[in-house]
Amino acid sequence: MIDHLPALQVVLPLLAAPLLLFMVRWPTLAWAFTTAVAWATFFVAALLLEQVWGGAVISYAHGGWEPPFGIEYRVDTVNAFVLLIIAGISAIVMPFARDSVEQEVDSNRIAWFYSAFLLANAGLLGIAITGDAFNIFVFFEISAIASYALIAMGRDRRALLSSFNYLIMGTIGTTFLLIGIGFMYMMTGTLNLADLAERLPEVRDTTTIRAAFAFIAVGVSLKLALFPLHLWLPNAYTYAPSMVTVFLSATATKVAIYVLLRFFYSVFGAEFSFGELPMDHVLMPLALLGILLPSIVAIFQDDVKRMLAYSSVAQVGYIILGISFATTLGLTASMLHLFNHAITKAALFMALGAIVYQIGGTQLTRMAGIARDMPWTMAAFVIGGLSLIGVPLTAGFITKWYLLLAALDSGYWPIAVFLLATSLLAVIYIWRVVEVAYFRERPADAPVVSEAPLALLLPTWTLALASILFGIYTALPVGAASRAATILMGGY
Amino acid sequence: MEWLGLFNYWVVVVLMMTGFYVVIAQGNLIKKIVGLNIFQTSVFIFYISLSKLEGGTAPIYVEGITAYSNPLPHVLILTAIVVGVALTAVGLALAVRIHEAYGSIEEDEIQAQDEEDARNT
């Protein structure tokens, strides 16, 4: 059993997804079943991380075909950490999902909805766990196709077009990845990532491999919403059902970032990506612009959900900035932000989900004075907001601190100043919401609202408290992130 | 005449750019999906072309034959074709639902309706 954990990690949600179609008539049963599967997957991810914590690498040969000939699942601290983030968020979002999904999705579609959710989950876990380049492409598409369906389930008709646009952009991204993998296969005759890393140095001074690198970099950047390739993201997050936004914002872009790291550091090697090719000089300006411009755009949004979506683009910028330093410290900051931002953003979107549940929308004008009627929900939102800004004693502070250290360590002191300045932009957009929710009068004609049900509040608060907990007790995230960074810098 | 030997790859480049251009330039959602299909098909041809060995035969063991074409890219592309079909299906399903909701599949008309909605609320 324990030997087959890597396979179970993906197979469990993948096989559970079609079973849900037998439960179309019993939405609550479908929910309970999905919850059980999500928690079992989380348990598997935790066991895997525990096994590789000391630096061990688990290699799992699918169907007994030894790598590099068969498909290999390969778990080290880097992807075990990413697996834990995905599985953890999907486990915590499930208790929240029950009421939220029941309200936002037609009851005869709920089982289909959870089926798509498990497929998306399986796809994302598969991307993270696999050690095979073509497998990454396939899992990318599994998770992407399921996500398009999930986003299109939003109540607003604009969800349909945002899903369609995401489909077009996402497919271009994954097809670029496919072309890049083809070029690499052409030159090396292998698809196994570890094997590729071994064979690439011989042929890497060719145009073909440089073209492969370029296609993979652009394709994956589209999937991770690197500025200016982020155009699909704000609409998709805004109009998707609340639970989908929570899940995707915390996991989908994070996994794409992991793939970028894997290719840049493990497969091509840091020396090639950042030494021979100037990826640091390409990524850094994009990251800086990607932090600055979406943060400014976020300030002018009238819909809070959309505002947070733009903030997500900015947060991707912070993660890419850490990568562009090409140092162990910078990578630690990036890996750490993968974790901390997942928790923080999920808490914020959950709080918004609770507000949608009670008042039906997240336009700022409708949220006037809402904190008086929904004090617990708004308090969780404020905690998440503080962590997003990077106030001390929150998880967000830890990442900003490591990013600052990494910037100073590499001698980029203007970037350190820039980081502090852009945190102020986050203060502005979070404050706008706080000001409206706490200090405005509730309009006289506004419907009477009560606090969100406990089933929505508990997961929201779990994550809000987690973002404080991991700001004080940093052994798990910092330990995992620094181990992961060391492994990545060391190559495969 | 060396470029003629790379004929397949030229076809791939032309198809890829055609598909990519259609995806970007067309405002009609169905045409966008058609463009996306052409774009993906070019990649399929690329994979199949790189597996061909001059004078090679199908990879079935026969006495006296030493040169075989590589079967692996074919298998990969079978998977990629399935993925492409699934994507097309989801894309078309979305186009149908968009038509139900807006009465149009032209991007500019849909955007105009959305802007009008935004002004009315």
Coordinates of N, CA, C and O in Angstrom, one line a residue, chain A residues 172-228:
Chain A
I172 N -3.6 27.4 -26.3 CA -2.4 27.9 -26.9 C -1.2 27.7 -26.0 O -0.2 27.2 -26.5
G173 N -1.4 27.9 -24.7 CA -0.3 27.7 -23.8 C 0.2 26.3 -23.8 O 1.3 26.0 -23.9
T174 N -0.8 25.3 -23.6 CA -0.4 23.9 -23.5 C 0.2 23.4 -24.9 O 1.0 22.6 -24.9
T175 N -0.4 24.0 -26.0 CA 0.1 23.5 -27.3 C 1.6 24.0 -27.5 O 2.4 23.3 -28.0
F176 N 1.9 25.2 -27.0 CA 3.3 25.7 -27.0 C 4.2 24.7 -26.2 O 5.3 24.4 -26.6
L177 N 3.6 24.3 -25.1 CA 4.4 23.4 -24.2 C 4.7 22.1 -25.0 O 5.8 21.5 -25.0
L178 N 3.6 21.6 -25.7 CA 3.7 20.4 -26.5 C 4.8 20.5 -27.6 O 5.6 19.6 -27.8
I179 N 4.8 21.7 -28.3 CA 5.9 21.9 -29.3 C 7.2 21.9 -28.7 O 8.2 21.2 -29.2
G180 N 7.4 22.5 -27.5 CA 8.7 22.5 -26.8 C 9.1 21.1 -26.5 O 10.3 20.8 -26.7
I181 N 8.2 20.3 -26.0 CA 8.5 19.0 -25.6 C 8.9 18.2 -26.9 O 9.9 17.4 -26.8
G182 N 8.2 18.4 -28.0 CA 8.6 17.8 -29.2 C 10.0 18.1 -29.7 O 10.8 17.2 -30.0
F183 N 10.4 19.3 -29.6 CA 11.8 19.7 -29.9 C 12.8 19.0 -29.0 O 13.9 18.5 -29.5
M184 N 12.5 18.9 -27.8 CA 13.4 18.2 -26.8 C 13.5 16.8 -27.2 O 14.6 16.2 -27.1
Y185 N 12.4 16.2 -27.5 CA 12.4 14.7 -27.8 C 13.2 14.5 -29.1 O 13.9 13.5 -29.2
M186 N 13.0 15.4 -30.1 CA 13.8 15.3 -31.3 C 15.3 15.3 -31.1 O 16.0 14.5 -31.7
M187 N 15.8 16.0 -30.1 CA 17.2 16.1 -29.9 C 17.7 15.0 -29.0 O 18.9 14.6 -29.0
T188 N 16.9 14.6 -28.1 CA 17.4 13.6 -27.0 C 16.8 12.2 -27.1 O 17.4 11.3 -26.6
G189 N 15.6 12.1 -27.7 CA 14.9 10.8 -27.8 C 14.4 10.3 -26.5 O 14.2 9.1 -26.3
T190 N 14.1 11.2 -25.6 CA 13.6 10.8 -24.3 C 12.6 11.8 -23.8 O 12.6 13.0 -24.2
L191 N 11.6 11.3 -23.0 CA 10.6 12.2 -22.4 C 10.7 12.3 -20.9 O 10.0 13.1 -20.3
N192 N 11.5 11.4 -20.3 CA 11.6 11.4 -18.9 C 12.4 12.6 -18.4 O 13.5 12.9 -18.9
L193 N 11.9 13.3 -17.4 CA 12.5 14.6 -17.0 C 14.0 14.4 -16.5 O 14.9 15.1 -16.9
A194 N 14.2 13.3 -15.7 CA 15.5 13.1 -15.2 C 16.5 12.7 -16.3 O 17.6 13.2 -16.3
D195 N 16.0 11.9 -17.2 CA 16.8 11.5 -18.3 C 17.1 12.7 -19.2 O 18.2 12.8 -19.7
L196 N 16.1 13.5 -19.4 CA 16.3 14.7 -20.2 C 17.4 15.6 -19.6 O 18.3 16.1 -20.3
A197 N 17.3 15.8 -18.3 CA 18.3 16.6 -17.6 C 19.7 16.0 -17.9 O 20.7 16.8 -18.0
E198 N 19.8 14.7 -18.0 CA 21.1 14.1 -18.2 C 21.6 14.3 -19.6 O 22.8 14.5 -19.9
R199 N 20.7 14.2 -20.6 CA 21.1 14.2 -22.0 C 21.2 15.6 -22.6 O 21.8 15.8 -23.6
L200 N 20.5 16.6 -22.0 CA 20.4 17.9 -22.6 C 21.8 18.6 -22.8 O 22.0 19.2 -23.8
P201 N 22.7 18.5 -21.7 CA 23.9 19.2 -21.8 C 24.7 19.0 -23.1 O 25.3 19.9 -23.7
E202 N 24.6 17.8 -23.7 CA 25.3 17.4 -24.9 C 24.9 18.3 -26.1 O 25.7 18.6 -26.9
V203 N 23.6 18.5 -26.1 CA 23.0 19.1 -27.4 C 22.5 20.5 -27.1 O 21.8 21.1 -28.0
R204 N 22.7 21.1 -25.9 CA 22.0 22.3 -25.6 C 22.4 23.5 -26.3 O 21.7 24.5 -26.3
D205 N 23.6 23.5 -27.0 CA 24.0 24.7 -27.7 C 23.4 24.7 -29.2 O 24.1 25.2 -30.1
T206 N 22.2 24.1 -29.3 CA 21.6 24.1 -30.7 C 20.4 25.0 -30.7 O 19.8 25.3 -29.6
T207 N 20.1 25.5 -31.9 CA 18.9 26.3 -32.0 C 17.6 25.5 -31.6 O 16.7 26.1 -31.0
T208 N 17.6 24.2 -31.9 CA 16.4 23.5 -31.6 C 16.1 23.5 -30.1 O 15.0 23.7 -29.7
I209 N 17.2 23.3 -29.2 CA 16.9 23.3 -27.8 C 16.6 24.7 -27.3 O 15.7 24.9 -26.4
R210 N 17.2 25.7 -27.9 CA 16.8 27.1 -27.5 C 15.4 27.4 -27.9 O 14.6 28.0 -27.1
A211 N 15.0 26.9 -29.0 CA 13.6 27.1 -29.4 C 12.6 26.3 -28.5 O 11.6 26.8 -28.1
A212 N 13.0 25.1 -28.1 CA 12.3 24.3 -27.1 C 12.1 25.1 -25.8 O 11.0 25.2 -25.3
F213 N 13.2 25.7 -25.4 CA 13.2 26.5 -24.2 C 12.2 27.6 -24.3 O 11.4 27.9 -23.4
A214 N 12.3 28.3 -25.4 CA 11.4 29.5 -25.6 C 9.9 29.1 -25.6 O 9.1 29.7 -25.0
F215 N 9.6 28.0 -26.4 CA 8.2 27.6 -26.4 C 7.7 27.2 -25.1 O 6.6 27.5 -24.7
I216 N 8.5 26.4 -24.3 CA 8.1 26.0 -23.0 C 7.9 27.2 -22.1 O 6.9 27.3 -21.3
A217 N 8.8 28.1 -22.1 CA 8.8 29.3 -21.2 C 7.5 30.1 -21.5 O 6.7 30.5 -20.6
V218 N 7.2 30.3 -22.8 CA 6.0 31.1 -23.2 C 4.7 30.4 -22.8 O 3.8 30.9 -22.2
G219 N 4.7 29.1 -23.2 CA 3.5 28.3 -22.9 C 3.1 28.2 -21.5 O 2.0 28.4 -21.1
V220 N 4.1 27.9 -20.6 CA 3.9 27.8 -19.2 C 3.5 29.1 -18.6 O 2.7 29.3 -17.7
S221 N 4.2 30.2 -19.1 CA 3.9 31.5 -18.6 C 2.4 31.9 -18.9 O 1.8 32.6 -18.1
L222 N 1.9 31.4 -20.0 CA 0.5 31.7 -20.3 C -0.4 31.0 -19.2 O -1.4 31.6 -18.7
K223 N 0.0 29.8 -18.9 CA -0.8 29.0 -17.9 C -0.7 29.6 -16.5 O -1.6 29.6 -15.7
L224 N 0.5 30.2 -16.2 CA 0.6 30.7 -14.8 C 0.2 32.2 -14.7 O 0.4 32.8 -13.7
A225 N -0.3 32.8 -15.8 CA -0.8 34.2 -15.9 C 0.3 35.2 -15.5 O 0.1 36.1 -14.8
L226 N 1.5 35.0 -16.2 CA 2.6 35.9 -16.0 C 2.2 37.2 -16.8 O 1.8 37.1 -18.0
F227 N 2.3 38.4 -16.2 CA 2.0 39.6 -16.9 C 2.9 39.6 -18.1 O 4.1 39.3 -18.0
P228 N 2.6 40.0 -19.3 CA 1.2 40.4 -19.8 C 0.4 39.3 -20.4 O -0.4 39.5 -21.3

